PDB file of C-alpha atoms in Angstrom:
ATOM      1  CA  MET J   1    -178.388  66.115-208.243  1.00 70.00           C
ATOM      2  CA  ALA J   2    -176.912  62.979-206.695  1.00 74.00           C
ATOM      3  CA  ASP J   3    -176.767  64.782-203.372  1.00 94.00           C
ATOM      4  CA  THR J   4    -180.410  65.881-203.498  1.00 97.00           C
ATOM      5  CA  VAL J   5    -183.116  64.111-201.533  1.00 98.00           C
ATOM      6  CA  PHE J   6    -186.678  64.879-202.551  1.00 98.00           C
ATOM      7  CA  VAL J   7    -189.059  65.032-199.567  1.00 98.00           C
ATOM      8  CA  LEU J   8    -192.585  64.633-200.905  1.00 98.00           C
ATOM      9  CA  ASN J   9    -195.655  65.114-198.755  1.00 98.00           C
ATOM     10  CA  GLY J  10    -199.217  64.262-199.654  1.00 97.00           C
ATOM     11  CA  PRO J  11    -202.705  65.376-198.725  1.00 96.00           C
ATOM     12  CA  ASN J  12    -203.435  67.283-195.538  1.00 90.00           C
ATOM     13  CA  LEU J  13    -199.798  67.452-194.468  1.00 93.00           C
ATOM     14  CA  ASN J  14    -200.007  71.206-195.056  1.00 92.00           C
ATOM     15  CA  LEU J  15    -202.185  71.167-191.907  1.00 86.00           C
ATOM     16  CA  LEU J  16    -199.540  69.658-189.625  1.00 80.00           C
ATOM     17  CA  GLY J  17    -199.471  71.390-186.274  1.00 79.00           C
ATOM     18  CA  LEU J  18    -203.225  72.021-186.495  1.00 69.00           C
ATOM     19  CA  ARG J  19    -204.689  68.694-187.595  1.00 72.00           C
ATOM     20  CA  GLU J  20    -205.116  66.090-184.853  1.00 67.00           C
ATOM     21  CA  PRO J  21    -201.970  67.043-182.910  1.00 64.00           C
ATOM     22  CA  GLU J  22    -202.559  64.105-180.559  1.00 70.00           C
ATOM     23  CA  ILE J  23    -201.737  61.848-183.548  1.00 66.00           C
ATOM     24  CA  TYR J  24    -199.450  63.976-185.736  1.00 66.00           C
ATOM     25  CA  GLY J  25    -197.798  66.291-183.196  1.00 67.00           C
ATOM     26  CA  HIS J  26    -197.477  70.050-182.996  1.00 79.00           C
ATOM     27  CA  ASP J  27    -194.696  70.540-185.543  1.00 90.00           C
ATOM     28  CA  THR J  28    -195.671  72.189-188.812  1.00 91.00           C
ATOM     29  CA  LEU J  29    -194.302  70.998-192.133  1.00 95.00           C
ATOM     30  CA  ASP J  30    -192.148  74.158-192.161  1.00 95.00           C
ATOM     31  CA  ASP J  31    -190.723  73.184-188.731  1.00 95.00           C
ATOM     32  CA  ILE J  32    -189.819  69.751-190.080  1.00 96.00           C
ATOM     33  CA  ALA J  33    -188.356  71.248-193.266  1.00 97.00           C
ATOM     34  CA  GLY J  34    -186.114  73.596-191.279  1.00 97.00           C
ATOM     35  CA  ARG J  35    -184.683  70.769-189.206  1.00 96.00           C
ATOM     36  CA  LEU J  36    -184.224  68.576-192.277  1.00 97.00           C
ATOM     37  CA  GLU J  37    -182.346  71.351-194.087  1.00 97.00           C
ATOM     38  CA  ASP J  38    -179.940  71.652-191.135  1.00 97.00           C
ATOM     39  CA  GLN J  39    -179.510  67.881-190.963  1.00 98.00           C
ATOM     40  CA  ALA J  40    -179.020  67.638-194.736  1.00 98.00           C
ATOM     41  CA  ARG J  41    -176.214  70.238-194.646  1.00 97.00           C
ATOM     42  CA  THR J  42    -174.466  68.198-191.952  1.00 97.00           C
ATOM     43  CA  LEU J  43    -174.778  65.094-194.137  1.00 97.00           C
ATOM     44  CA  GLY J  44    -173.568  66.891-197.271  1.00 96.00           C
ATOM     45  CA  LEU J  45    -177.015  66.679-198.840  1.00 97.00           C
ATOM     46  CA  VAL J  46    -179.645  69.072-200.132  1.00 97.00           C
ATOM     47  CA  ILE J  47    -183.360  68.528-199.665  1.00 97.00           C
ATOM     48  CA  ASP J  48    -186.104  69.509-202.049  1.00 98.00           C
ATOM     49  CA  MET J  49    -189.243  69.584-199.881  1.00 97.00           C
ATOM     50  CA  ARG J  50    -192.697  69.705-201.477  1.00 98.00           C
ATOM     51  CA  GLN J  51    -196.330  69.156-200.493  1.00 98.00           C
ATOM     52  CA  SER J  52    -199.451  68.647-202.553  1.00 98.00           C
ATOM     53  CA  ASN J  53    -203.001  67.563-201.944  1.00 97.00           C
ATOM     54  CA  HIS J  54    -203.087  66.185-205.505  1.00 98.00           C
ATOM     55  CA  GLU J  55    -202.005  62.652-206.363  1.00 97.00           C
ATOM     56  CA  GLY J  56    -200.791  63.512-209.862  1.00 98.00           C
ATOM     57  CA  HIS J  57    -198.318  66.069-208.501  1.00 98.00           C
ATOM     58  CA  LEU J  58    -196.734  63.363-206.352  1.00 98.00           C
ATOM     59  CA  VAL J  59    -196.473  61.044-209.368  1.00 98.00           C
ATOM     60  CA  ASP J  60    -194.895  63.821-211.448  1.00 98.00           C
ATOM     61  CA  TRP J  61    -192.423  64.638-208.663  1.00 98.00           C
ATOM     62  CA  LEU J  62    -191.378  60.983-208.346  1.00 98.00           C
ATOM     63  CA  HIS J  63    -190.656  60.980-212.087  1.00 98.00           C
ATOM     64  CA  GLU J  64    -188.781  64.281-211.723  1.00 98.00           C
ATOM     65  CA  ALA J  65    -186.639  62.943-208.874  1.00 98.00           C
ATOM     66  CA  ASN J  66    -185.682  59.962-211.001  1.00 98.00           C
ATOM     67  CA  ALA J  67    -184.919  62.064-214.090  1.00 98.00           C
ATOM     68  CA  ALA J  68    -182.792  64.402-211.956  1.00 97.00           C
ATOM     69  CA  GLY J  69    -180.758  61.518-210.533  1.00 97.00           C
ATOM     70  CA  ALA J  70    -181.745  62.246-206.939  1.00 97.00           C
ATOM     71  CA  ARG J  71    -180.103  60.208-204.197  1.00 97.00           C
ATOM     72  CA  ALA J  72    -183.478  59.232-202.717  1.00 98.00           C
ATOM     73  CA  VAL J  73    -187.071  60.238-202.160  1.00 98.00           C
ATOM     74  CA  LEU J  74    -188.668  60.437-198.733  1.00 98.00           C
ATOM     75  CA  LEU J  75    -192.393  60.036-199.332  1.00 98.00           C
ATOM     76  CA  ASN J  76    -195.140  60.690-196.823  1.00 97.00           C
ATOM     77  CA  ALA J  77    -198.093  60.038-199.103  1.00 96.00           C
ATOM     78  CA  GLY J  78    -200.681  60.633-196.373  1.00 92.00           C
ATOM     79  CA  ALA J  79    -203.961  58.900-197.143  1.00 89.00           C
ATOM     80  CA  PHE J  80    -202.760  58.073-200.674  1.00 93.00           C
ATOM     81  CA  THR J  81    -200.554  55.474-198.962  1.00 92.00           C
ATOM     82  CA  HIS J  82    -203.571  53.207-198.634  1.00 83.00           C
ATOM     83  CA  THR J  83    -205.322  53.930-201.917  1.00 84.00           C
ATOM     84  CA  SER J  84    -202.939  54.890-204.698  1.00 93.00           C
ATOM     85  CA  LEU J  85    -202.023  52.351-207.303  1.00 95.00           C
ATOM     86  CA  ALA J  86    -200.675  55.310-209.301  1.00 97.00           C
ATOM     87  CA  LEU J  87    -198.027  55.988-206.621  1.00 98.00           C
ATOM     88  CA  TYR J  88    -197.253  52.262-206.390  1.00 98.00           C
ATOM     89  CA  ASP J  89    -196.729  52.129-210.157  1.00 98.00           C
ATOM     90  CA  ALA J  90    -194.645  55.325-210.174  1.00 98.00           C
ATOM     91  CA  ILE J  91    -192.337  54.008-207.448  1.00 98.00           C
ATOM     92  CA  LYS J  92    -191.954  50.695-209.280  1.00 98.00           C
ATOM     93  CA  ALA J  93    -191.180  52.556-212.531  1.00 98.00           C
ATOM     94  CA  ILE J  94    -188.223  54.564-211.183  1.00 98.00           C
ATOM     95  CA  THR J  95    -184.755  53.567-210.011  1.00 98.00           C
ATOM     96  CA  VAL J  96    -184.257  56.191-207.299  1.00 98.00           C
ATOM     97  CA  PRO J  97    -184.871  54.574-203.879  1.00 98.00           C
ATOM     98  CA  VAL J  98    -188.060  55.659-202.127  1.00 98.00           C
ATOM     99  CA  ILE J  99    -188.360  55.602-198.346  1.00 98.00           C
ATOM    100  CA  GLU J 100    -191.919  55.642-197.035  1.00 97.00           C
ATOM    101  CA  VAL J 101    -192.335  57.982-194.046  1.00 97.00           C
ATOM    102  CA  HIS J 102    -195.173  58.256-191.531  1.00 93.00           C
ATOM    103  CA  LEU J 103    -195.478  60.377-188.423  1.00 90.00           C
ATOM    104  CA  SER J 104    -197.820  57.884-186.764  1.00 80.00           C
ATOM    105  CA  ASN J 105    -197.656  54.097-186.831  1.00 73.00           C
ATOM    106  CA  PRO J 106    -200.382  53.044-189.284  1.00 73.00           C
ATOM    107  CA  HIS J 107    -200.458  49.528-187.819  1.00 68.00           C
ATOM    108  CA  ARG J 108    -201.636  50.928-184.477  1.00 62.00           C
ATOM    109  CA  ARG J 109    -204.494  52.769-186.137  1.00 64.00           C
ATOM    110  CA  GLU J 110    -207.655  51.891-188.043  1.00 67.00           C
ATOM    111  CA  GLU J 111    -207.666  48.649-190.008  1.00 78.00           C
ATOM    112  CA  PHE J 112    -207.892  50.433-193.370  1.00 64.00           C
ATOM    113  CA  ARG J 113    -204.509  52.079-192.657  1.00 64.00           C
ATOM    114  CA  HIS J 114    -202.740  48.728-192.291  1.00 62.00           C
ATOM    115  CA  ARG J 115    -202.305  48.251-196.051  1.00 81.00           C
ATOM    116  CA  SER J 116    -199.724  50.408-197.794  1.00 81.00           C
ATOM    117  CA  PHE J 117    -199.393  50.415-201.560  1.00 88.00           C
ATOM    118  CA  VAL J 118    -196.466  52.812-201.151  1.00 91.00           C
ATOM    119  CA  GLY J 119    -194.743  50.477-198.694  1.00 89.00           C
ATOM    120  CA  GLN J 120    -195.130  47.534-201.044  1.00 91.00           C
ATOM    121  CA  ALA J 121    -193.036  49.382-203.636  1.00 96.00           C
ATOM    122  CA  ALA J 122    -190.679  51.389-201.390  1.00 97.00           C
ATOM    123  CA  LYS J 123    -187.155  50.409-200.360  1.00 97.00           C
ATOM    124  CA  GLY J 124    -188.181  50.731-196.706  1.00 96.00           C
ATOM    125  CA  THR J 125    -190.585  52.335-194.259  1.00 95.00           C
ATOM    126  CA  ILE J 126    -190.001  54.490-191.192  1.00 97.00           C
ATOM    127  CA  ALA J 127    -193.101  55.152-189.121  1.00 93.00           C
ATOM    128  CA  GLY J 128    -194.356  55.996-185.682  1.00 92.00           C
ATOM    129  CA  PHE J 129    -191.685  58.385-184.445  1.00 94.00           C
ATOM    130  CA  GLY J 130    -193.480  61.658-185.103  1.00 91.00           C
ATOM    131  CA  ALA J 131    -191.343  64.311-186.794  1.00 93.00           C
ATOM    132  CA  LEU J 132    -188.275  62.197-185.983  1.00 95.00           C
ATOM    133  CA  SER J 133    -189.444  59.761-188.681  1.00 96.00           C
ATOM    134  CA  TYR J 134    -188.274  62.259-191.305  1.00 97.00           C
ATOM    135  CA  ALA J 135    -184.836  62.633-189.665  1.00 98.00           C
ATOM    136  CA  LEU J 136    -184.413  58.870-189.440  1.00 98.00           C
ATOM    137  CA  ALA J 137    -185.386  58.510-193.086  1.00 98.00           C
ATOM    138  CA  LEU J 138    -182.898  61.209-194.119  1.00 98.00           C
ATOM    139  CA  ASP J 139    -180.136  59.386-192.232  1.00 98.00           C
ATOM    140  CA  ALA J 140    -181.091  56.207-194.090  1.00 98.00           C
ATOM    141  CA  ALA J 141    -181.071  58.041-197.433  1.00 98.00           C
ATOM    142  CA  ALA J 142    -177.576  59.383-196.697  1.00 97.00           C
ATOM    143  CA  LYS J 143    -176.327  55.823-196.259  1.00 95.00           C
ATOM    144  CA  LEU J 144    -177.808  54.475-199.510  1.00 90.00           C
TER     145      LEU J 144
END
């Protein structure tokens, strides 16, 4: 699975396109997945895109990506970004590189969003470019 990139999405991202489009845009997660699949084919990669509103699923999927020998993980942990020591620990425990992804720029938002446990453990962060953040992160993963 060295050519597989896991794309993991956390809470409320199933509501993309409906939830606060002035912040998160009008694209749905399915729209983003379709574009990423096309981009991945061009890069010689395969994506495994998942979403859960449950923290433990994200932890399990990080472990799975590592066990499978994935090339990278793109992780948009949603609100868990700012609260989850479990995700921090899971990222630190695996060797597969994790790229933190955000549609918005958390540093231009509420103060509580300025701290990222995910970002403290991740290889890098791409944020603030809307749905393009995912494409930029996939390009970065292809070059790792």
